[in-house]
Structures are given as structure tokens and as C-alpha cells.
mmCIF file of C-alpha atoms in Angstrom:
data_model
loop_
_atom_site.group_PDB
_atom_site.id
_atom_site.type_symbol
_atom_site.label_atom_id
_atom_site.label_comp_id
_atom_site.label_asym_id
_atom_site.label_seq_id
_atom_site.Cartn_x
_atom_site.Cartn_y
_atom_site.Cartn_z
ATOM 1 C CA MET Y 1 50.792 130.356 -84.985
ATOM 2 C CA ALA Y 2 49.832 134.063 -84.801
ATOM 3 C CA ALA Y 3 48.056 133.599 -81.447
ATOM 4 C CA ALA Y 4 51.023 131.727 -79.987
ATOM 5 C CA GLU Y 5 53.418 134.556 -81.032
ATOM 6 C CA ALA Y 6 51.300 137.428 -79.645
ATOM 7 C CA PRO Y 7 52.417 137.154 -75.961
ATOM 8 C CA GLU Y 8 56.084 137.164 -77.009
ATOM 9 C CA VAL Y 9 55.549 140.239 -79.201
ATOM 10 C CA LEU Y 10 53.965 142.102 -76.244
ATOM 11 C CA GLN Y 11 56.998 141.345 -74.041
ATOM 12 C CA GLN Y 12 59.598 142.664 -76.471
ATOM 13 C CA CYS Y 13 60.548 146.244 -76.976
ATOM 14 C CA GLY Y 14 62.362 148.075 -79.766
ATOM 15 C CA CYS Y 15 62.718 151.513 -77.991
ATOM 16 C CA LYS Y 16 65.988 153.409 -77.891
ATOM 17 C CA GLY Y 17 67.160 156.506 -76.156
ATOM 18 C CA ILE Y 18 64.378 158.662 -74.722
ATOM 19 C CA ARG Y 19 61.608 156.817 -76.607
ATOM 20 C CA THR Y 20 59.520 154.414 -74.657
ATOM 21 C CA CYS Y 21 56.441 152.176 -74.739
ATOM 22 C CA LEU Y 22 54.266 150.441 -72.148
ATOM 23 C CA ILE Y 23 56.481 147.408 -72.213
ATOM 24 C CA CYS Y 24 59.791 149.104 -71.317
ATOM 25 C CA GLU Y 25 58.081 151.535 -68.949
ATOM 26 C CA GLY Y 26 56.824 148.552 -67.010
ATOM 27 C CA GLN Y 27 60.276 147.183 -66.740
ATOM 28 C CA ARG Y 28 61.911 150.339 -65.384
ATOM 29 C CA CYS Y 29 61.919 151.490 -61.744
ATOM 30 C CA GLY Y 30 61.966 154.937 -60.202
ATOM 31 C CA ASP Y 31 60.775 158.294 -61.541
ATOM 32 C CA PRO Y 32 60.874 158.031 -65.359
ATOM 33 C CA PRO Y 33 62.951 160.645 -67.086
ATOM 34 C CA TRP Y 34 61.032 159.792 -70.321
ATOM 35 C CA GLN Y 35 57.788 161.682 -69.574
ATOM 36 C CA LEU Y 36 55.518 162.387 -72.456
ATOM 37 C CA SER Y 37 55.905 165.825 -74.057
ATOM 38 C CA PRO Y 38 53.728 168.452 -72.440
ATOM 39 C CA GLN Y 39 50.479 168.851 -74.186
ATOM 40 C CA LYS Y 40 49.949 172.077 -76.195
ATOM 41 C CA THR Y 41 47.779 174.629 -74.554
ATOM 42 C CA HIS Y 42 45.408 175.448 -77.364
ATOM 43 C CA HIS Y 43 43.641 172.756 -79.415
ATOM 44 C CA PHE Y 44 42.252 173.185 -82.905
ATOM 45 C CA LEU Y 45 40.387 170.720 -85.054
ATOM 46 C CA TYR Y 46 41.066 170.406 -88.740
ATOM 47 C CA CYS Y 47 37.907 170.618 -90.848
ATOM 48 C CA SER Y 48 38.379 168.784 -94.199
ATOM 49 C CA ASP Y 49 35.306 170.616 -95.761
ATOM 50 C CA SER Y 50 36.808 174.071 -95.267
ATOM 51 C CA GLY Y 51 40.581 173.378 -94.971
ATOM 52 C CA TRP Y 52 40.610 175.438 -91.810
ATOM 53 C CA ALA Y 53 41.731 174.617 -88.261
ATOM 54 C CA VAL Y 54 38.915 175.505 -85.886
ATOM 55 C CA GLY Y 55 39.232 176.161 -82.145
ATOM 56 C CA ALA Y 56 38.015 173.322 -80.023
ATOM 57 C CA GLU Y 57 34.648 173.474 -78.398
ATOM 58 C CA ASP Y 58 34.608 174.943 -74.805
ATOM 59 C CA SER Y 59 38.174 176.283 -75.340
ATOM 60 C CA ASP Y 60 39.395 179.872 -75.232
ATOM 61 C CA PHE Y 61 39.468 179.865 -79.018
ATOM 62 C CA GLU Y 62 36.082 178.327 -79.793
ATOM 63 C CA GLY Y 63 34.658 180.116 -82.800
ATOM 64 C CA TRP Y 64 38.120 181.143 -84.031
ATOM 65 C CA ALA Y 65 40.064 179.562 -86.835
ATOM 66 C CA PHE Y 66 42.977 179.858 -89.262
ATOM 67 C CA PRO Y 67 43.626 178.347 -92.737
ATOM 68 C CA PHE Y 68 45.487 175.056 -92.649
ATOM 69 C CA PRO Y 69 46.692 174.305 -96.195
ATOM 70 C CA GLY Y 70 48.407 171.216 -97.505
ATOM 71 C CA VAL Y 71 46.034 168.493 -96.135
ATOM 72 C CA THR Y 72 43.921 166.215 -98.337
ATOM 73 C CA LEU Y 73 41.701 163.569 -96.748
ATOM 74 C CA ILE Y 74 40.122 160.916 -99.025
ATOM 75 C CA GLU Y 75 37.600 158.834 -97.120
ATOM 76 C CA ASP Y 76 36.764 155.208 -98.035
ATOM 77 C CA PHE Y 77 39.778 155.001 -100.346
ATOM 78 C CA VAL Y 78 39.699 151.188 -100.040
ATOM 79 C CA THR Y 79 36.819 148.875 -99.275
ATOM 80 C CA ARG Y 80 36.468 146.718 -96.182
ATOM 81 C CA GLU Y 81 37.397 143.665 -98.274
ATOM 82 C CA GLU Y 82 40.509 145.359 -99.706
ATOM 83 C CA GLU Y 83 41.521 146.481 -96.203
ATOM 84 C CA ALA Y 84 41.223 142.893 -94.743
ATOM 85 C CA GLU Y 85 43.177 141.457 -97.690
ATOM 86 C CA MET Y 86 46.011 143.998 -97.476
ATOM 87 C CA VAL Y 87 46.460 143.438 -93.698
ATOM 88 C CA ARG Y 88 46.338 139.637 -94.241
ATOM 89 C CA LEU Y 89 49.127 139.814 -96.775
ATOM 90 C CA MET Y 90 51.188 142.192 -94.579
ATOM 91 C CA ASP Y 91 50.871 139.704 -91.663
ATOM 92 C CA ARG Y 92 52.312 136.918 -93.776
ATOM 93 C CA ASP Y 93 55.697 138.702 -93.589
ATOM 94 C CA PRO Y 94 57.580 139.333 -90.324
ATOM 95 C CA TRP Y 95 57.197 142.658 -88.523
ATOM 96 C CA LYS Y 96 60.238 144.231 -86.996
ATOM 97 C CA LEU Y 97 60.150 145.855 -83.573
ATOM 98 C CA SER Y 98 60.441 149.635 -83.767
ATOM 99 C CA GLN Y 99 60.429 152.616 -81.509
ATOM 100 C CA SER Y 100 57.634 153.719 -79.130
ATOM 101 C CA GLY Y 101 55.720 150.478 -79.234
ATOM 102 C CA ARG Y 102 55.435 150.206 -83.024
ATOM 103 C CA ARG Y 103 56.324 147.395 -85.410
ATOM 104 C CA LYS Y 104 57.267 148.069 -89.011
ATOM 105 C CA GLN Y 105 57.894 146.647 -92.494
ATOM 106 C CA ASP Y 106 60.068 148.678 -94.843
ATOM 107 C CA TYR Y 107 59.956 148.458 -98.625
ATOM 108 C CA GLY Y 108 62.670 150.836 -99.867
ATOM 109 C CA PRO Y 109 66.397 151.552 -100.008
ATOM 110 C CA ARG Y 110 68.434 151.604 -96.855
ATOM 111 C CA VAL Y 111 69.041 155.248 -96.045
ATOM 112 C CA ASN Y 112 71.410 157.167 -93.734
ATOM 113 C CA PHE Y 113 69.706 160.552 -93.716
ATOM 114 C CA ARG Y 114 72.381 162.209 -91.630
ATOM 115 C CA LYS Y 115 75.153 161.257 -94.063
ATOM 116 C CA GLN Y 116 72.755 161.518 -97.063
ATOM 117 C CA LYS Y 117 73.726 158.034 -98.387
ATOM 118 C CA LEU Y 118 71.568 155.178 -99.504
ATOM 119 C CA LYS Y 119 72.023 151.514 -100.597
ATOM 120 C CA MET Y 120 69.856 149.524 -102.908
ATOM 121 C CA ALA Y 121 70.853 146.178 -101.306
ATOM 122 C CA GLY Y 122 67.866 144.068 -100.496
ATOM 123 C CA PHE Y 123 65.303 146.495 -102.112
ATOM 124 C CA CYS Y 124 63.385 144.740 -104.835
ATOM 125 C CA GLY Y 125 60.242 146.921 -105.033
ATOM 126 C CA LEU Y 126 56.977 147.754 -103.378
ATOM 127 C CA PRO Y 127 54.778 144.784 -102.449
ATOM 128 C CA SER Y 128 52.598 143.325 -105.171
ATOM 129 C CA PHE Y 129 49.347 144.037 -103.174
ATOM 130 C CA SER Y 130 50.000 147.791 -103.373
ATOM 131 C CA ARG Y 131 49.963 148.016 -107.189
ATOM 132 C CA GLU Y 132 46.248 148.676 -107.511
ATOM 133 C CA VAL Y 133 46.286 151.114 -104.564
ATOM 134 C CA VAL Y 134 49.094 153.138 -106.086
ATOM 135 C CA GLN Y 135 47.345 153.224 -109.515
ATOM 136 C CA ARG Y 136 44.185 154.482 -107.829
ATOM 137 C CA MET Y 137 46.014 157.335 -106.087
ATOM 138 C CA GLY Y 138 46.763 159.024 -109.419
ATOM 139 C CA LEU Y 139 43.001 159.380 -110.121
ATOM 140 C CA TYR Y 140 42.499 161.886 -107.387
ATOM 141 C CA PRO Y 141 43.167 165.671 -107.577
ATOM 142 C CA GLY Y 142 46.489 166.578 -105.952
ATOM 143 C CA LEU Y 143 47.961 163.076 -106.488
ATOM 144 C CA GLU Y 144 48.450 163.288 -110.276
ATOM 145 C CA GLY Y 145 51.763 161.756 -111.276
ATOM 146 C CA PHE Y 146 52.404 160.406 -107.803
ATOM 147 C CA GLN Y 147 54.968 157.592 -108.052
ATOM 148 C CA PRO Y 148 56.099 156.239 -104.671
ATOM 149 C CA VAL Y 149 59.586 154.895 -104.344
ATOM 150 C CA GLU Y 150 59.132 153.671 -100.710
ATOM 151 C CA GLN Y 151 56.410 152.075 -98.586
ATOM 152 C CA CYS Y 152 56.604 151.851 -94.811
ATOM 153 C CA ASN Y 153 53.969 149.810 -93.003
ATOM 154 C CA LEU Y 154 53.627 150.693 -89.297
ATOM 155 C CA ASP Y 155 51.649 148.553 -86.808
ATOM 156 C CA TYR Y 156 50.261 150.218 -83.651
ATOM 157 C CA CYS Y 157 48.454 148.606 -80.784
ATOM 158 C CA PRO Y 158 47.207 149.940 -77.427
ATOM 159 C CA GLU Y 159 48.689 146.969 -75.487
ATOM 160 C CA ARG Y 160 52.210 148.236 -76.454
ATOM 161 C CA GLY Y 161 51.382 151.881 -75.952
ATOM 162 C CA SER Y 162 52.175 152.567 -79.545
ATOM 163 C CA ALA Y 163 52.795 156.144 -80.671
ATOM 164 C CA ILE Y 164 55.098 158.280 -82.829
ATOM 165 C CA ASP Y 165 56.731 161.532 -81.717
ATOM 166 C CA PRO Y 166 56.291 164.826 -83.471
ATOM 167 C CA HIS Y 167 58.588 164.825 -86.570
ATOM 168 C CA LEU Y 168 59.193 166.147 -90.054
ATOM 169 C CA ASP Y 169 59.912 163.576 -92.772
ATOM 170 C CA ASP Y 170 63.244 163.940 -94.533
ATOM 171 C CA ALA Y 171 63.265 166.276 -97.530
ATOM 172 C CA TRP Y 172 66.682 165.277 -99.082
ATOM 173 C CA LEU Y 173 65.335 162.011 -100.507
ATOM 174 C CA TRP Y 174 61.573 162.190 -100.044
ATOM 175 C CA GLY Y 175 59.523 164.569 -102.126
ATOM 176 C CA GLU Y 176 56.594 166.986 -101.724
ATOM 177 C CA ARG Y 177 53.741 164.573 -100.904
ATOM 178 C CA LEU Y 178 53.472 162.156 -97.998
ATOM 179 C CA VAL Y 179 50.633 159.712 -98.498
ATOM 180 C CA SER Y 180 49.331 157.440 -95.749
ATOM 181 C CA LEU Y 181 46.606 154.757 -95.931
ATOM 182 C CA ASN Y 182 44.947 154.245 -92.519
ATOM 183 C CA LEU Y 183 43.719 150.661 -91.846
ATOM 184 C CA LEU Y 184 41.815 148.719 -89.191
ATOM 185 C CA SER Y 185 40.826 151.618 -86.891
ATOM 186 C CA PRO Y 186 40.420 155.448 -86.899
ATOM 187 C CA THR Y 187 42.998 157.674 -85.327
ATOM 188 C CA VAL Y 188 44.040 161.364 -84.974
ATOM 189 C CA VAL Y 189 47.168 162.873 -86.531
ATOM 190 C CA SER Y 190 48.410 165.703 -84.297
ATOM 191 C CA MET Y 191 50.149 168.620 -85.935
ATOM 192 C CA HIS Y 192 52.630 170.935 -84.155
ATOM 193 C CA ARG Y 193 54.680 173.986 -85.202
ATOM 194 C CA GLU Y 194 57.733 174.852 -83.212
ATOM 195 C CA ALA Y 195 58.520 178.109 -85.110
ATOM 196 C CA PRO Y 196 58.490 181.372 -83.111
ATOM 197 C CA GLY Y 197 55.817 183.908 -83.700
ATOM 198 C CA SER Y 198 52.110 183.811 -83.714
ATOM 199 C CA LEU Y 199 49.234 182.521 -85.807
ATOM 200 C CA LEU Y 200 46.616 185.081 -86.849
ATOM 201 C CA LEU Y 201 43.046 183.976 -86.279
ATOM 202 C CA CYS Y 202 39.717 184.920 -87.851
ATOM 203 C CA ALA Y 203 36.246 184.210 -86.867
ATOM 204 C CA ALA Y 204 35.502 180.612 -87.957
ATOM 205 C CA PRO Y 205 33.901 180.738 -91.436
ATOM 206 C CA SER Y 206 30.413 179.223 -91.785
ATOM 207 C CA ALA Y 207 29.739 176.705 -94.573
ATOM 208 C CA GLU Y 208 27.770 179.449 -96.437
ATOM 209 C CA ALA Y 209 30.606 181.973 -96.158
ATOM 210 C CA LEU Y 210 33.433 179.789 -97.402
ATOM 211 C CA GLY Y 211 33.367 181.325 -100.871
ATOM 212 C CA ASP Y 212 33.299 184.957 -99.558
ATOM 213 C CA SER Y 213 36.201 187.124 -98.407
ATOM 214 C CA VAL Y 214 37.467 186.339 -94.986
ATOM 215 C CA ILE Y 215 37.371 188.907 -92.176
ATOM 216 C CA ALA Y 216 40.592 190.487 -91.120
ATOM 217 C CA PRO Y 217 42.460 188.678 -88.344
ATOM 218 C CA SER Y 218 41.319 189.774 -84.929
ATOM 219 C CA ARG Y 219 43.211 187.426 -82.512
ATOM 220 C CA SER Y 220 46.580 185.703 -82.399
ATOM 221 C CA VAL Y 221 47.987 182.658 -80.576
ATOM 222 C CA PRO Y 222 51.706 181.618 -80.249
ATOM 223 C CA CYS Y 223 52.605 178.958 -82.805
ATOM 224 C CA GLN Y 224 54.235 176.779 -80.209
ATOM 225 C CA GLU Y 225 51.109 176.606 -78.026
ATOM 226 C CA VAL Y 226 48.926 175.179 -80.839
ATOM 227 C CA GLU Y 227 48.036 171.628 -81.649
ATOM 228 C CA VAL Y 228 45.878 170.801 -84.707
ATOM 229 C CA ALA Y 229 44.046 167.454 -84.656
ATOM 230 C CA ILE Y 230 43.274 165.836 -87.951
ATOM 231 C CA PRO Y 231 40.765 163.014 -87.509
ATOM 232 C CA VAL Y 232 41.619 160.141 -89.872
ATOM 233 C CA PRO Y 233 38.859 157.617 -90.438
ATOM 234 C CA CYS Y 234 39.476 153.956 -91.055
ATOM 235 C CA ARG Y 235 40.210 153.085 -94.720
ATOM 236 C CA SER Y 236 41.040 156.745 -95.573
ATOM 237 C CA LEU Y 237 43.963 158.271 -97.372
ATOM 238 C CA LEU Y 238 45.734 161.229 -95.872
ATOM 239 C CA VAL Y 239 47.976 163.431 -97.980
ATOM 240 C CA LEU Y 240 50.374 165.993 -96.443
ATOM 241 C CA ALA Y 241 51.996 168.583 -98.727
ATOM 242 C CA GLY Y 242 53.182 172.195 -98.727
ATOM 243 C CA ALA Y 243 53.101 173.781 -95.260
ATOM 244 C CA ALA Y 244 51.511 170.702 -93.682
ATOM 245 C CA ARG Y 245 54.505 168.706 -94.983
ATOM 246 C CA HIS Y 246 57.358 171.070 -94.319
ATOM 247 C CA GLN Y 247 56.356 173.498 -91.579
ATOM 248 C CA TRP Y 248 54.246 171.434 -89.245
ATOM 249 C CA THR Y 249 55.403 168.261 -87.503
ATOM 250 C CA HIS Y 250 53.055 165.313 -87.313
ATOM 251 C CA ALA Y 251 52.543 162.796 -84.594
ATOM 252 C CA ILE Y 252 50.268 160.040 -83.326
ATOM 253 C CA HIS Y 253 49.625 160.203 -79.530
ATOM 254 C CA ARG Y 254 49.247 157.039 -77.464
ATOM 255 C CA ARG Y 255 45.749 158.028 -76.357
ATOM 256 C CA HIS Y 256 44.567 158.036 -79.996
ATOM 257 C CA ILE Y 257 45.425 154.281 -80.460
ATOM 258 C CA GLU Y 258 42.338 152.488 -79.122
ATOM 259 C CA ALA Y 259 42.664 149.331 -81.228
ATOM 260 C CA ARG Y 260 45.129 147.785 -83.680
ATOM 261 C CA ARG Y 261 45.988 150.252 -86.405
ATOM 262 C CA VAL Y 262 48.092 149.592 -89.522
ATOM 263 C CA CYS Y 263 49.323 152.513 -91.584
ATOM 264 C CA ALA Y 264 51.001 152.246 -94.925
ATOM 265 C CA THR Y 265 52.904 155.419 -95.825
ATOM 266 C CA PHE Y 266 54.105 156.054 -99.459
ATOM 267 C CA ARG Y 267 56.851 158.519 -100.254
ATOM 268 C CA GLU Y 268 57.897 159.944 -103.624
ATOM 269 C CA LEU Y 269 61.354 161.253 -104.666
ATOM 270 C CA SER Y 270 62.530 164.725 -104.121
ATOM 271 C CA ALA Y 271 63.606 167.062 -106.882
ATOM 272 C CA GLU Y 272 67.271 166.040 -106.428
ATOM 273 C CA PHE Y 273 66.375 162.498 -107.511
ATOM 274 C CA SER Y 274 63.806 163.407 -110.180
ATOM 275 C CA PRO Y 275 64.479 164.176 -113.830
ATOM 276 C CA GLY Y 276 66.740 167.241 -114.098
ATOM 277 C CA GLY Y 277 68.103 166.716 -110.606
ATOM 278 C CA ALA Y 278 71.643 166.037 -109.543
ATOM 279 C CA GLN Y 279 70.938 162.363 -108.818
ATOM 280 C CA GLN Y 280 68.371 161.709 -111.507
ATOM 281 C CA ASP Y 281 70.042 158.525 -112.651
ATOM 282 C CA LEU Y 282 69.850 156.971 -109.166
ATOM 283 C CA GLY Y 283 66.298 158.241 -108.815
ATOM 284 C CA ARG Y 284 65.296 156.492 -112.080
ATOM 285 C CA GLU Y 285 66.870 153.227 -110.896
ATOM 286 C CA LEU Y 286 65.044 153.516 -107.542
ATOM 287 C CA LEU Y 287 61.683 154.243 -109.203
ATOM 288 C CA GLN Y 288 62.102 151.414 -111.711
ATOM 289 C CA MET Y 289 62.802 148.999 -108.923
ATOM 290 C CA ALA Y 290 59.919 150.288 -106.661
ATOM 291 C CA LEU Y 291 57.308 150.073 -109.360
ATOM 292 C CA SER Y 292 58.190 146.497 -110.345
ATOM 293 C CA PHE Y 293 55.960 145.591 -107.341
ATOM 294 C CA GLN Y 294 58.022 142.485 -106.537
ATOM 295 C CA GLY Y 295 59.195 143.589 -103.128
ATOM 296 C CA ARG Y 296 59.494 141.933 -99.717
ATOM 297 C CA PRO Y 297 60.268 143.818 -96.451
ATOM 298 C CA VAL Y 298 63.964 144.794 -96.250
#
């Protein structure tokens, strides 16, 4: 059945507005007004060992770096067997067409972020196969007390030209930590900052010097000309918090999808929906439903 459905999936498109994929691009004629965003001029690579963004090799900023806080990368968070079983169970449910060549499955309330309204209709919890994964998250530093109220599965494939544009996740409903489990293939998360001003750079610290004081900044680079690449291995867990969550947008470029990739992103509640917040009662109801682990895609 899956093999018979594949050609149909590759002919359909869920793009709207300026967003496109390989399918709709192949159906349009003339000069496309939906060109990809211009690439940033200066490329830096996130180093998980140091927590710094380091200038790319053979670039103008090779050997220079700046601190990049708010990123946690946990490799081999699930086993190959767990990965295969999770994707198998996801594929039993229908995938909905989404923007930029993606497909999605949502487990969460229906939300209108612009009007700041949500509906519980149809939401009956996170999927049962996520229970153990969520419990495991709380065992890691930085994820203590993490209780997701929403799970969004995204399916990327190179044949559709799948990607996701630079964006910040909502902060009205969703809380401090964004947690994504990367399955089936490695990728790169590209971080951008559109704020004016400059980033101050230091000489890239060596492994031996990480505990020592850092030299005073000696160079700078405009924020808007910087892209930080975070390599995300297969079966790893990526956590964005603090500045990486609120000040830097995140994206997946088409060129970084070389095989099928499935990503499960988990989001917790904001302070407004947490105990002591203005909507704590609704938050309690959402969390109770989410953690029943009886959900199907809404």
C-alpha cells in the first residue's frame, strides 16, 4: 500500500503564499518570484563540546568564534531499534501535506497564534509510543521537569525539496525549551539573527583553554550576515533554550535534506499556562490530556 501511495504523495503539494517545494516549482512557468532567501555571508559552525560558534574553515573568520548559549545536543538518544519502531508507528497514521515540501502529524490543541486562541477539540494526548521517550528526557541535565503538551512530527524528503524557513516558535503558548528528536538521517539546523548590531568575536578557544578566561573581543561581524550551522546526527535530541530559542531563528535548508528525515518536536507550556499563570487552569487541562498518551494526529 505504501509503495502504491508514494507517487501520488510526490505529485501533491501543500505550499501556500511565497513558500514552495520542488513539486509546485516544477508546475510553474516563467521566472519564479519565490527564490530562496539569499545565503548569509559568514558561516560559523556550532561546536557542542565548547558551546561556541566557530568560523568555517577557509572563510574570512576561520579561527574566530563567539559563545552560542542555549543549545544542548544529546547524541544516540534512542537506539536504532527504537528509531525504526517509532517511524513505523508514525507511518501507520496519515501524514498531512504541509508547507515547503513537508508532511506533518500534529498531536496538540488547535491554535490561532495571531488571535491567541486555542481549542481542545480532537486533542486526546501525545501518542503512546512517545511515553518512554518523554520519561527519558527528564533524566538529562537541562531537561529536568520537562513536560511536553504538544508533539509535531515533520517528514522531510529530498524528492519534494523539503525545507523549513527561518522562524521563531511562538512564546505565548509554548515555553522555554524546544526539544526535537531527529530520526532516519542527519541534518543541519541553520540559525540566523535578524537583529541590528554586531557580534563580538574572540580567537577560537582551544580544548585545553576552555576553562580559562577568554581573550577580549578583537573583531566583529554584523549579526544579519551570520549563519550558525548546528550539525544534528541521526537519533539525537536537540534542545533550544534561552538565546537560541528566543533571539535566533532556526531553519532547515533544502540542501541539508539528503534522505528521508523525520523530526518529532516537543513543546512545553509557557509561564502564562503554568502554575501561577493567568491561564493555569487551561494549562493543567492541556497537560493532563497530553500526558495521557492516548493521542492520534489531529
